[in-house]
Amino acid sequence: MSDTLMDFDEAVRRYDPVLGLEVHVELGTATKMFDAAPNVFGAQPNTMVTPTSVGLPGALPVVNARGVEYAIRIGLALGCEIAESCRFARKNYFYPDLAKDFQTSQSDEPIAYDGALEIEMEDGSFFTIPIERAHMEEDAGKNTHIGGADGRIEGASHSLVDYNRAGVPLVEIVTRPIEGAGARAPQVAAAYVRTLRDIFRALGVSEARMERGNVRADVNVSLRESPDAPLGTRTETKNVNTFRGIEQVVRYEIQRQAAILAAGGEVLQETRHGQADGTTRAGRVKSDADDYRYFPEPDLVPVAPSREWVEQIREELPEMPAAKRRRLKAEWGLSDTEMRDVVNAGALELIEATAAAGITGQAARKWWMGELSRTAKEQETVLEDMAVTPEQIAELQGLVDSGRLTDKLARQVLEGVLAGEGDPEAVAAARGLEVVSDDSALLAAVDEALAANPDVADKIRGGKVQAAGAIVGAVMKATRGQADAKRVRELVMERVQG
Ligand code: ADP
Ligand code: MG
């Protein structure tokens, strides 16, 4: 049964969307959150497991200090308060991937709370996301359903459980209801999660690889008549792990809920699942927190990070991605639009690395956003995957700066580098692509060109300096573009006037 949808523009004209995002990030600690099993991805199923991972009788958990430190880093980066003391809680529910029958989480005592994150939208404007809390918990194992369509349990002949992921440290970041996004709600949701992803990487707490499910978002959406009205009933779409998916889910839920409300119906508070085609479908009716029978975990002592430790972590926080972008934009002298293009092209890190290898940011940007972007497009690939390193680009520009290559020759050398012929210096040598800087060789070519064009020589003598262009052109042609045009012009003038 397909849902009735209202046109998106009409929906956001008639209703005010409110978002709530719950983002889970898997931490890149060496071991799990409560036991010493390795925290690795892609190992043979059920090999990275201890009795604690699966809650065997008598097995006791111990808190991973590095996991706590990472959670504090995240909390601080999001402008949160860090709790003086907080406890873990058991969230009770049954699912085959949760052998313990409860998830060790935090309930009313999160390690971090009351923050805010400023995000930058693609059009360069800013939006502030209010953060309610960030708490520590553990991941569950992974069920695989065999025999059904799309790996779903429906129609499956049997299911397999891999507990390698059981107990992997997670931090869950929960926003307050996000109001005021209006028609931009889909983009706000995606930009928020993208910003978080960048922050996790900058903090070094996670590789934050979306395709591995390192970062997953539960997307809550509700509509109300107007911004002053009380919050409407929300739906929660679980485990969306692509930016596009997040955008699509918000858009779809706005359209779906608007159609229900406009027809006089009521939105059902339920869990939904995002589909590959960008729609959502109903899952279970949402349980209330009460159903989980949260209670303090009796096997773990409270976590009470000392204020000294928290301050030390705060001092050691790396530069946040947004601040870094602002700094580089100023250092490289880019406009808002230029900087946005750089970010959208995925060129920021590449340009930064190229500049770090010894050339100006402007020159580095010119290569990555110019010639290399063009080539990437032609080859239907992305900058990151091109067969050239920032160091090679810096070397190439160095050859231009020292006058050994013209821009045009440099582009030919780059072609060779991309074709796997070696570093720029080697390619230039092998292909014989160097500026003819030997004046005597150039003078011979200049004299030849002047002799062949006596009328032009006369014009120059008569004061028509622009006419020199024709001679320079002839010399460039004769040297197959391997002369420095500026030097050729100087020589032409010397010859004619001097
Ligand atoms: P649960 O734990 O059941 O998922 P929470 O109360 O933690 O529920 O809320 C989940 C997320 O949804 C939070 O980000 C919260 O701010 C947000 N939220 C709560 N009420 C609404 C609503 N009416 N519309 C949109 N988002 C909401
Ligand atoms: Mg939730």
Short mmCIF file of C-alpha atoms and ligand atoms in Angstrom, two decimals:
data_model
loop_
_atom_site.label_atom_id
_atom_site.label_comp_id
_atom_site.label_asym_id
_atom_site.label_seq_id
_atom_site.Cartn_x
_atom_site.Cartn_y
_atom_site.Cartn_z
CA MET A 1 0.00 0.00 0.00
CA SER A 2 1.57 3.26 -0.99
CA ASP A 3 1.23 6.37 1.14
CA THR A 4 -0.67 9.45 0.08
CA LEU A 5 1.76 12.36 -0.15
CA MET A 6 1.28 16.11 -0.24
CA ASP A 7 3.46 18.16 -2.55
CA PHE A 8 6.53 19.14 -0.50
CA ASP A 9 6.30 22.89 -1.08
CA GLU A 10 2.66 22.91 -0.10
CA ALA A 11 3.36 20.77 2.96
CA VAL A 12 5.97 23.17 4.35
CA ARG A 13 3.72 26.13 3.53
CA ARG A 14 0.90 24.65 5.56
CA TYR A 15 2.81 22.96 8.36
CA ASP A 16 5.85 23.64 10.51
CA PRO A 17 8.21 20.64 10.62
CA VAL A 18 10.07 19.77 13.81
CA LEU A 19 13.03 17.39 13.81
CA GLY A 20 14.72 15.27 16.42
CA LEU A 21 17.92 13.40 15.64
CA GLU A 22 19.46 10.61 17.62
CA VAL A 23 22.89 9.86 16.22
CA HIS A 24 24.89 6.80 17.21
CA VAL A 25 28.61 6.73 16.63
CA GLU A 26 30.77 3.65 17.13
CA LEU A 27 33.96 4.58 18.91
CA GLY A 28 37.30 3.44 17.55
CA THR A 29 38.67 2.12 20.83
CA ALA A 30 40.99 -0.88 20.78
CA THR A 31 38.62 -2.94 22.90
CA LYS A 32 34.93 -3.04 23.68
CA MET A 33 33.16 -0.78 26.16
CA PHE A 34 32.82 -3.27 29.01
CA ASP A 35 35.22 -6.10 28.24
CA ALA A 36 38.58 -6.79 26.69
CA ALA A 37 37.36 -8.28 23.39
CA PRO A 38 38.94 -6.49 20.42
CA ASN A 39 36.83 -3.84 18.73
CA VAL A 40 37.47 -4.67 15.08
CA PHE A 41 35.35 -4.66 11.97
CA GLY A 42 35.04 -7.54 9.53
CA ALA A 43 36.52 -10.41 11.57
CA GLN A 44 35.21 -13.99 11.32
CA PRO A 45 31.81 -14.08 13.03
CA ASN A 46 31.82 -14.67 16.79
CA THR A 47 35.60 -14.65 17.15
CA MET A 48 35.80 -11.25 18.90
CA VAL A 49 33.75 -12.22 21.89
CA THR A 50 34.32 -12.76 25.62
CA PRO A 51 31.81 -14.13 28.15
CA THR A 52 30.99 -10.50 29.01
CA SER A 53 30.22 -9.59 25.40
CA VAL A 54 27.35 -12.07 25.48
CA GLY A 55 26.48 -11.79 29.17
CA LEU A 56 27.28 -15.34 30.25
CA PRO A 57 26.49 -16.05 33.93
CA GLY A 58 29.12 -14.68 36.25
CA ALA A 59 30.78 -12.47 33.64
CA LEU A 60 31.31 -8.95 34.94
CA PRO A 61 31.72 -5.74 32.96
CA VAL A 62 34.47 -3.14 33.45
CA VAL A 63 34.27 0.37 31.99
CA ASN A 64 36.68 1.21 29.18
CA ALA A 65 38.42 4.43 30.25
CA ARG A 66 39.30 5.35 26.68
CA GLY A 67 35.62 5.02 25.78
CA VAL A 68 34.77 7.47 28.55
CA GLU A 69 37.47 9.84 27.35
CA TYR A 70 36.11 9.74 23.79
CA ALA A 71 32.59 10.40 25.06
CA ILE A 72 33.89 13.42 26.99
CA ARG A 73 35.68 14.67 23.87
CA ILE A 74 32.45 14.45 21.92
CA GLY A 75 30.50 16.15 24.70
CA LEU A 76 32.97 19.02 24.91
CA ALA A 77 33.10 19.44 21.13
CA LEU A 78 29.31 19.83 21.20
CA GLY A 79 29.50 22.48 23.91
CA CYS A 80 28.00 20.21 26.56
CA GLU A 81 28.37 20.16 30.32
CA ILE A 82 30.20 17.06 31.53
CA ALA A 83 28.54 15.27 34.43
CA GLU A 84 30.41 15.24 37.74
CA SER A 85 29.13 11.73 38.18
CA CYS A 86 26.91 9.53 36.09
CA ARG A 87 25.73 5.96 36.09
CA PHE A 88 25.06 3.29 33.54
CA ALA A 89 21.61 1.78 33.27
CA ARG A 90 20.14 -1.42 31.92
CA LYS A 91 17.73 -0.98 29.06
CA ASN A 92 15.80 -4.21 29.03
CA TYR A 93 14.52 -5.76 25.87
CA PHE A 94 14.71 -9.00 23.96
CA TYR A 95 16.29 -9.37 20.56
CA PRO A 96 18.46 -12.22 19.31
CA ASP A 97 21.45 -9.92 18.73
CA LEU A 98 21.33 -8.89 22.40
CA ALA A 99 22.33 -12.03 24.28
CA LYS A 100 22.23 -10.30 27.68
CA ASP A 101 18.59 -9.27 27.20
CA PHE A 102 19.55 -5.76 28.17
CA GLN A 103 21.68 -3.05 26.64
CA THR A 104 24.06 -1.28 28.98
CA SER A 105 23.29 2.37 28.37
CA GLN A 106 22.71 5.57 30.26
CA SER A 107 19.25 6.80 31.04
CA ASP A 108 18.67 9.88 33.19
CA GLU A 109 22.36 10.41 33.94
CA PRO A 110 24.12 11.02 30.63
CA ILE A 111 27.83 11.85 30.69
CA ALA A 112 27.25 15.04 28.65
CA TYR A 113 24.25 17.33 28.40
CA ASP A 114 23.02 20.79 27.36
CA GLY A 115 25.06 21.65 24.33
CA ALA A 116 24.63 23.32 20.97
CA LEU A 117 26.24 22.84 17.60
CA GLU A 118 26.43 25.40 14.86
CA ILE A 119 26.21 23.82 11.43
CA GLU A 120 26.95 25.37 8.08
CA MET A 121 24.42 24.81 5.30
CA GLU A 122 25.43 24.31 1.70
CA ASP A 123 24.42 27.87 0.87
CA GLY A 124 26.85 29.15 3.50
CA SER A 125 24.25 30.09 6.11
CA PHE A 126 24.41 28.80 9.69
CA PHE A 127 21.89 26.93 11.80
CA THR A 128 22.16 26.07 15.46
CA ILE A 129 21.21 22.58 16.63
CA PRO A 130 20.31 22.33 20.32
CA ILE A 131 21.86 19.26 21.92
CA GLU A 132 20.04 17.60 24.77
CA ARG A 133 22.56 14.95 25.71
CA ALA A 134 25.31 12.60 24.67
CA HIS A 135 25.44 9.31 26.50
CA MET A 136 27.55 6.17 26.49
CA GLU A 137 26.22 2.77 25.58
CA GLU A 138 27.14 -0.42 23.77
CA ASP A 139 26.23 -1.74 20.36
CA ALA A 140 24.31 -4.96 19.87
CA GLY A 141 25.41 -7.89 17.70
CA LYS A 142 24.26 -8.31 14.14
CA ASN A 143 21.51 -10.52 12.77
CA THR A 144 21.69 -11.77 9.22
CA HIS A 145 18.55 -13.20 7.68
CA ILE A 146 19.12 -15.79 5.01
CA GLY A 147 16.80 -16.68 2.17
CA GLY A 148 14.41 -13.70 2.15
CA ALA A 149 14.39 -10.75 -0.21
CA ASP A 150 16.80 -7.83 0.53
CA GLY A 151 18.11 -9.58 3.64
CA ARG A 152 14.83 -9.01 5.46
CA ILE A 153 13.47 -11.43 8.00
CA GLU A 154 10.22 -11.78 6.02
CA GLY A 155 10.51 -14.92 3.94
CA ALA A 156 13.88 -15.90 5.42
CA SER A 157 14.59 -19.58 5.98
CA HIS A 158 16.89 -18.95 8.95
CA SER A 159 18.84 -16.23 10.71
CA LEU A 160 22.43 -16.01 11.89
CA VAL A 161 23.78 -13.94 14.76
CA ASP A 162 27.27 -12.47 14.96
CA TYR A 163 28.20 -11.08 18.39
CA ASN A 164 31.47 -9.45 17.33
CA ARG A 165 29.77 -6.06 17.48
CA ALA A 166 28.09 -6.78 20.82
CA GLY A 167 29.64 -4.43 23.35
CA VAL A 168 31.33 -2.09 20.87
CA PRO A 169 31.32 1.38 22.46
CA LEU A 170 28.72 3.80 21.19
CA VAL A 171 27.95 7.37 21.99
CA GLU A 172 24.40 8.45 21.27
CA ILE A 173 23.83 12.14 20.71
CA VAL A 174 20.26 13.34 21.11
CA THR A 175 19.05 16.74 19.98
CA ARG A 176 16.29 18.73 21.54
CA PRO A 177 13.39 19.25 19.14
CA ILE A 178 14.88 21.21 16.26
CA GLU A 179 12.52 24.04 15.39
CA GLY A 180 12.64 26.73 12.75
CA ALA A 181 14.14 24.70 9.92
CA GLY A 182 11.00 25.08 7.79
CA ALA A 183 11.42 24.11 4.16
CA ARG A 184 15.10 23.43 4.75
CA ALA A 185 14.41 20.67 7.30
CA PRO A 186 15.72 17.87 5.03
CA GLN A 187 18.99 19.72 4.40
CA VAL A 188 19.34 20.76 8.04
CA ALA A 189 19.07 17.14 9.14
CA ALA A 190 21.69 15.95 6.65
CA ALA A 191 24.04 18.88 7.29
CA TYR A 192 23.87 18.21 11.03
CA VAL A 193 24.89 14.57 10.67
CA ARG A 194 27.59 15.49 8.15
CA THR A 195 28.98 18.03 10.61
CA LEU A 196 28.98 15.41 13.35
CA ARG A 197 30.77 12.95 11.06
CA ASP A 198 33.49 15.52 10.39
CA ILE A 199 33.78 16.27 14.10
CA PHE A 200 34.12 12.58 15.03
CA ARG A 201 36.96 12.28 12.55
CA ALA A 202 38.66 15.47 13.71
CA LEU A 203 38.40 14.28 17.32
CA GLY A 204 39.91 10.95 16.38
CA VAL A 205 37.15 9.08 18.22
CA SER A 206 35.88 7.14 15.20
CA GLU A 207 36.66 6.52 11.58
CA ALA A 208 33.02 7.51 11.17
CA ARG A 209 32.56 5.46 8.01
CA MET A 210 28.92 5.72 7.11
CA GLU A 211 28.97 2.70 4.80
CA ARG A 212 30.13 0.51 7.69
CA GLY A 213 27.37 1.83 9.89
CA ASN A 214 29.87 3.60 12.17
CA VAL A 215 27.43 6.52 12.22
CA ARG A 216 23.67 5.92 12.20
CA ALA A 217 20.82 8.29 12.71
CA ASP A 218 17.31 7.83 14.05
CA VAL A 219 15.27 10.54 12.40
CA ASN A 220 12.25 11.94 14.26
CA VAL A 221 9.86 14.16 12.35
CA SER A 222 6.61 15.81 13.35
CA LEU A 223 4.44 18.55 11.94
CA ARG A 224 2.38 21.24 13.61
CA GLU A 225 0.03 23.91 12.37
CA SER A 226 2.30 26.80 13.24
CA PRO A 227 5.53 27.57 15.12
CA ASP A 228 3.52 28.57 18.24
CA ALA A 229 1.48 25.38 18.33
CA PRO A 230 2.47 22.53 20.67
CA LEU A 231 4.64 19.80 19.14
CA GLY A 232 2.80 17.34 16.94
CA THR A 233 3.05 13.56 17.05
CA ARG A 234 6.37 12.31 15.68
CA THR A 235 7.53 9.26 13.85
CA GLU A 236 11.02 7.86 14.30
CA THR A 237 12.78 6.34 11.29
CA LYS A 238 15.54 4.07 12.51
CA ASN A 239 19.16 3.59 11.51
CA VAL A 240 19.53 5.78 8.48
CA ASN A 241 23.19 5.76 7.50
CA THR A 242 23.53 7.88 4.37
CA PHE A 243 23.23 11.66 4.10
CA ARG A 244 20.95 11.28 1.12
CA GLY A 245 18.83 8.82 3.06
CA ILE A 246 18.44 11.28 5.93
CA GLU A 247 17.33 14.01 3.56
CA GLN A 248 14.89 11.70 1.83
CA VAL A 249 13.36 10.41 5.07
CA VAL A 250 12.69 13.91 6.38
CA ARG A 251 11.20 14.97 3.08
CA TYR A 252 9.05 11.89 2.79
CA GLU A 253 7.74 12.05 6.35
CA ILE A 254 6.84 15.73 5.91
CA GLN A 255 4.90 14.91 2.76
CA ARG A 256 3.26 11.81 4.25
CA GLN A 257 2.29 13.38 7.57
CA ALA A 258 1.01 16.54 5.85
CA ALA A 259 -1.34 14.45 3.72
CA ILE A 260 -2.67 12.66 6.81
CA LEU A 261 -3.19 15.89 8.76
CA ALA A 262 -4.79 17.70 5.82
CA ALA A 263 -7.28 14.84 5.47
CA GLY A 264 -8.22 15.28 9.13
CA GLY A 265 -6.35 12.17 10.25
CA GLU A 266 -3.86 11.60 13.06
CA VAL A 267 -0.21 10.71 12.70
CA LEU A 268 0.58 7.48 14.50
CA GLN A 269 3.56 7.60 16.87
CA GLU A 270 5.57 4.74 15.47
CA THR A 271 8.97 3.47 14.47
CA ARG A 272 9.49 3.45 10.71
CA HIS A 273 12.14 2.06 8.42
CA GLY A 274 13.78 3.93 5.58
CA GLN A 275 13.58 2.18 2.21
CA ALA A 276 16.08 2.20 -0.60
CA ASP A 277 13.67 4.20 -2.74
CA GLY A 278 13.60 7.09 -0.25
CA THR A 279 10.23 6.21 1.28
CA THR A 280 9.59 4.93 4.81
CA ARG A 281 7.42 2.07 5.96
CA ALA A 282 5.79 1.43 9.30
CA GLY A 283 7.56 -0.75 11.87
CA ARG A 284 6.47 -1.42 15.40
CA VAL A 285 4.40 1.02 17.41
CA LYS A 286 6.89 2.98 19.47
CA SER A 287 7.41 1.78 23.02
CA ASP A 288 7.62 4.30 25.79
CA ALA A 289 10.74 4.57 27.89
CA ASP A 290 8.81 2.85 30.69
CA ASP A 291 8.61 -0.35 28.71
CA TYR A 292 12.38 -0.69 28.87
CA ARG A 293 12.30 -0.88 32.65
CA TYR A 294 15.51 1.12 32.90
CA PHE A 295 17.34 0.63 36.17
CA PRO A 296 20.85 1.47 37.37
CA GLU A 297 23.41 -1.13 36.33
CA PRO A 298 24.42 -2.80 39.60
CA ASP A 299 27.64 -4.29 38.22
CA LEU A 300 29.28 -0.96 37.37
CA VAL A 301 30.37 1.86 39.64
CA PRO A 302 29.37 5.41 38.63
CA VAL A 303 31.71 7.26 36.27
CA ALA A 304 32.99 10.41 37.96
CA PRO A 305 35.47 12.17 35.68
CA SER A 306 37.61 14.57 37.68
CA ARG A 307 37.40 18.22 36.67
CA GLU A 308 41.16 18.21 36.02
CA TRP A 309 40.77 15.38 33.55
CA VAL A 310 37.88 17.10 31.80
CA GLU A 311 39.85 20.34 31.51
CA GLN A 312 42.87 18.49 30.21
CA ILE A 313 40.72 16.84 27.53
CA ARG A 314 39.23 20.24 26.68
CA GLU A 315 42.70 21.73 26.24
CA GLU A 316 43.78 18.92 23.97
CA LEU A 317 40.74 19.14 21.68
CA PRO A 318 41.84 19.58 18.07
CA GLU A 319 40.64 22.42 15.91
CA MET A 320 37.02 21.80 14.94
CA PRO A 321 36.25 21.38 11.23
CA ALA A 322 34.17 24.57 11.01
CA ALA A 323 36.90 26.66 12.63
CA LYS A 324 39.48 25.04 10.41
CA ARG A 325 37.46 25.87 7.31
CA ARG A 326 37.16 29.48 8.43
CA ARG A 327 40.92 29.68 9.05
CA LEU A 328 41.90 28.10 5.74
CA LYS A 329 39.43 30.29 3.88
CA ALA A 330 41.14 33.37 5.28
CA GLU A 331 44.66 31.96 4.77
CA TRP A 332 43.94 31.06 1.16
CA GLY A 333 42.04 34.28 0.53
CA LEU A 334 38.94 32.55 -0.83
CA SER A 335 35.43 33.93 -1.19
CA ASP A 336 32.46 32.13 0.40
CA THR A 337 31.55 30.58 -2.92
CA GLU A 338 35.08 29.46 -3.70
CA MET A 339 35.40 27.85 -0.29
CA ARG A 340 32.05 26.10 -0.63
CA ASP A 341 33.09 24.72 -4.01
CA VAL A 342 36.30 23.43 -2.47
CA VAL A 343 34.42 21.68 0.34
CA ASN A 344 31.78 20.26 -1.96
CA ALA A 345 34.45 18.95 -4.32
CA GLY A 346 36.04 17.11 -1.40
CA ALA A 347 39.21 19.08 -2.08
CA LEU A 348 39.79 20.72 1.29
CA GLU A 349 42.12 18.11 2.74
CA LEU A 350 43.89 17.64 -0.59
CA ILE A 351 44.56 21.35 -0.95
CA GLU A 352 45.65 21.58 2.64
CA ALA A 353 48.10 18.71 2.19
CA THR A 354 49.39 20.20 -1.05
CA ALA A 355 49.98 23.57 0.60
CA ALA A 356 51.68 21.80 3.50
CA ALA A 357 54.06 20.27 0.97
CA GLY A 358 55.40 23.75 0.25
CA ILE A 359 53.31 25.81 -2.18
CA THR A 360 50.70 28.52 -1.67
CA GLY A 361 47.10 27.60 -0.91
CA GLN A 362 45.98 29.55 -3.95
CA ALA A 363 48.26 27.61 -6.29
CA ALA A 364 47.23 24.32 -4.69
CA ARG A 365 43.57 25.22 -5.10
CA LYS A 366 44.09 26.10 -8.74
CA TRP A 367 45.37 22.61 -9.51
CA TRP A 368 42.74 20.68 -7.59
CA MET A 369 39.77 22.80 -8.58
CA GLY A 370 40.97 23.38 -12.13
CA GLU A 371 42.84 20.82 -14.16
CA LEU A 372 42.35 17.94 -11.71
CA SER A 373 38.62 18.52 -11.24
CA ARG A 374 38.21 18.61 -14.98
CA THR A 375 40.14 15.37 -15.41
CA ALA A 376 38.27 13.70 -12.55
CA LYS A 377 35.00 14.54 -14.23
CA GLU A 378 36.22 13.18 -17.55
CA GLN A 379 37.36 9.97 -15.91
CA GLU A 380 34.13 9.82 -13.88
CA THR A 381 36.00 9.61 -10.63
CA VAL A 382 36.52 11.81 -7.58
CA LEU A 383 39.57 13.88 -6.66
CA GLU A 384 40.47 11.62 -3.75
CA ASP A 385 40.79 8.62 -6.04
CA MET A 386 43.00 10.22 -8.65
CA ALA A 387 46.44 8.77 -9.24
CA VAL A 388 48.31 11.83 -8.02
CA THR A 389 49.44 12.86 -4.54
CA PRO A 390 49.45 16.30 -2.94
CA GLU A 391 53.25 16.05 -2.83
CA GLN A 392 53.40 15.51 -6.59
CA ILE A 393 51.21 18.54 -7.21
CA ALA A 394 53.45 20.62 -4.97
CA GLU A 395 56.51 19.37 -6.88
CA LEU A 396 54.84 20.21 -10.18
CA GLN A 397 54.00 23.74 -9.07
CA GLY A 398 57.57 24.08 -7.80
CA LEU A 399 58.81 23.42 -11.34
CA VAL A 400 56.49 26.17 -12.60
CA ASP A 401 57.61 28.58 -9.89
CA SER A 402 61.27 28.05 -10.70
CA GLY A 403 60.59 28.72 -14.37
CA ARG A 404 61.40 25.22 -15.55
CA LEU A 405 57.84 24.56 -16.70
CA THR A 406 55.20 26.85 -18.13
CA ASP A 407 51.60 26.29 -17.04
CA LYS A 408 50.96 24.55 -20.31
CA LEU A 409 53.97 22.25 -20.02
CA ALA A 410 53.01 21.55 -16.41
CA ARG A 411 49.62 20.32 -17.57
CA GLN A 412 51.34 17.92 -19.95
CA VAL A 413 53.61 16.71 -17.16
CA LEU A 414 50.53 16.18 -14.98
CA GLU A 415 49.05 14.02 -17.71
CA GLY A 416 52.14 11.84 -17.48
CA VAL A 417 51.94 11.67 -13.70
CA LEU A 418 48.28 10.63 -13.89
CA ALA A 419 49.23 8.01 -16.45
CA GLY A 420 51.60 6.50 -13.91
CA GLU A 421 54.83 7.65 -15.56
CA GLY A 422 56.33 8.78 -12.26
CA ASP A 423 56.93 11.99 -10.32
CA PRO A 424 56.77 15.35 -12.13
CA GLU A 425 60.55 15.80 -12.35
CA ALA A 426 60.94 12.35 -13.90
CA VAL A 427 58.03 12.80 -16.30
CA ALA A 428 59.37 16.17 -17.46
CA ALA A 429 62.77 14.60 -18.14
CA ALA A 430 61.38 11.50 -19.86
CA ARG A 431 58.98 13.46 -22.04
CA GLY A 432 61.50 16.21 -22.73
CA LEU A 433 59.14 18.81 -21.39
CA GLU A 434 61.26 21.67 -20.07
CA VAL A 435 61.22 25.34 -20.76
CA VAL A 436 63.97 26.31 -23.22
CA SER A 437 65.74 28.71 -20.94
CA ASP A 438 68.93 28.86 -22.93
CA ASP A 439 68.92 32.44 -24.30
CA SER A 440 71.10 31.63 -27.28
CA ALA A 441 68.67 28.98 -28.47
CA LEU A 442 65.80 31.41 -27.99
CA LEU A 443 67.63 34.25 -29.73
CA ALA A 444 68.17 32.09 -32.77
CA ALA A 445 64.43 31.42 -32.91
CA VAL A 446 63.66 35.13 -32.38
CA ASP A 447 66.01 36.17 -35.20
CA GLU A 448 64.47 33.61 -37.48
CA ALA A 449 60.95 34.84 -36.72
CA LEU A 450 61.97 38.48 -37.21
CA ALA A 451 63.62 37.69 -40.53
CA ALA A 452 60.48 35.91 -41.69
CA ASN A 453 58.26 38.86 -40.66
CA PRO A 454 60.15 42.07 -41.59
CA ASP A 455 56.92 44.13 -41.63
CA VAL A 456 56.21 43.20 -38.01
CA ALA A 457 59.72 44.20 -36.98
CA ASP A 458 59.13 47.60 -38.61
CA LYS A 459 55.85 48.07 -36.77
CA ILE A 460 57.51 47.38 -33.44
CA ARG A 461 60.28 49.85 -34.27
CA GLY A 462 57.58 52.35 -35.17
CA GLY A 463 56.21 52.08 -31.62
CA LYS A 464 53.54 49.44 -32.10
CA VAL A 465 54.69 47.33 -29.19
CA GLN A 466 51.63 45.03 -29.33
CA ALA A 467 52.88 43.76 -32.66
CA ALA A 468 55.60 41.85 -30.76
CA GLY A 469 52.90 39.29 -29.93
CA ALA A 470 53.09 37.86 -33.43
CA ILE A 471 56.84 37.24 -33.10
CA VAL A 472 56.44 35.74 -29.61
CA GLY A 473 53.77 33.46 -31.03
CA ALA A 474 56.02 32.34 -33.85
CA VAL A 475 58.85 31.56 -31.41
CA MET A 476 56.51 29.63 -29.11
CA LYS A 477 55.40 27.62 -32.08
CA ALA A 478 58.94 26.95 -33.16
CA THR A 479 59.87 25.74 -29.67
CA ARG A 480 56.71 23.64 -29.40
CA GLY A 481 55.52 25.79 -26.51
CA GLN A 482 58.58 25.07 -24.47
CA ALA A 483 59.76 28.65 -24.18
CA ASP A 484 58.94 31.13 -21.46
CA ALA A 485 56.78 33.64 -23.33
CA LYS A 486 57.81 36.49 -21.04
CA ARG A 487 61.49 35.93 -21.69
CA VAL A 488 60.85 35.62 -25.43
CA ARG A 489 59.08 38.99 -25.43
CA GLU A 490 62.03 40.58 -23.64
CA LEU A 491 64.42 39.15 -26.20
CA VAL A 492 62.25 40.37 -29.10
CA MET A 493 62.23 43.90 -27.71
CA GLU A 494 65.98 43.83 -27.09
CA ARG A 495 66.62 42.68 -30.63
CA VAL A 496 64.34 45.19 -32.31
CA GLN A 497 64.97 48.26 -30.19
CA GLY A 498 68.43 47.63 -28.84
P1 ADP B 1 12.96 8.16 22.43
O1 ADP B 1 13.99 7.92 23.47
O2 ADP B 1 11.70 7.45 22.66
O3 ADP B 1 13.47 7.97 21.06
P2 ADP B 1 13.17 11.00 22.97
O4 ADP B 1 12.22 11.71 23.86
O5 ADP B 1 14.53 10.79 23.43
O6 ADP B 1 12.49 9.67 22.53
O7 ADP B 1 13.16 11.81 21.60
C1 ADP B 1 13.79 11.39 20.47
C2 ADP B 1 14.16 12.59 19.64
O8 ADP B 1 13.01 13.19 19.09
C3 ADP B 1 14.86 13.69 20.39
O9 ADP B 1 15.82 14.23 19.54
C4 ADP B 1 13.76 14.67 20.69
O10 ADP B 1 14.25 15.97 20.80
C5 ADP B 1 12.92 14.54 19.46
N1 ADP B 1 11.51 14.85 19.63
C6 ADP B 1 10.75 14.72 20.74
N2 ADP B 1 9.48 15.09 20.47
C7 ADP B 1 9.43 15.44 19.17
C8 ADP B 1 8.40 15.88 18.30
N3 ADP B 1 7.14 16.05 18.71
N4 ADP B 1 8.72 16.15 17.03
C9 ADP B 1 9.97 15.98 16.57
N5 ADP B 1 10.98 15.57 17.34
C10 ADP B 1 10.71 15.28 18.63
MG MG B 2 15.07 6.90 20.24
#
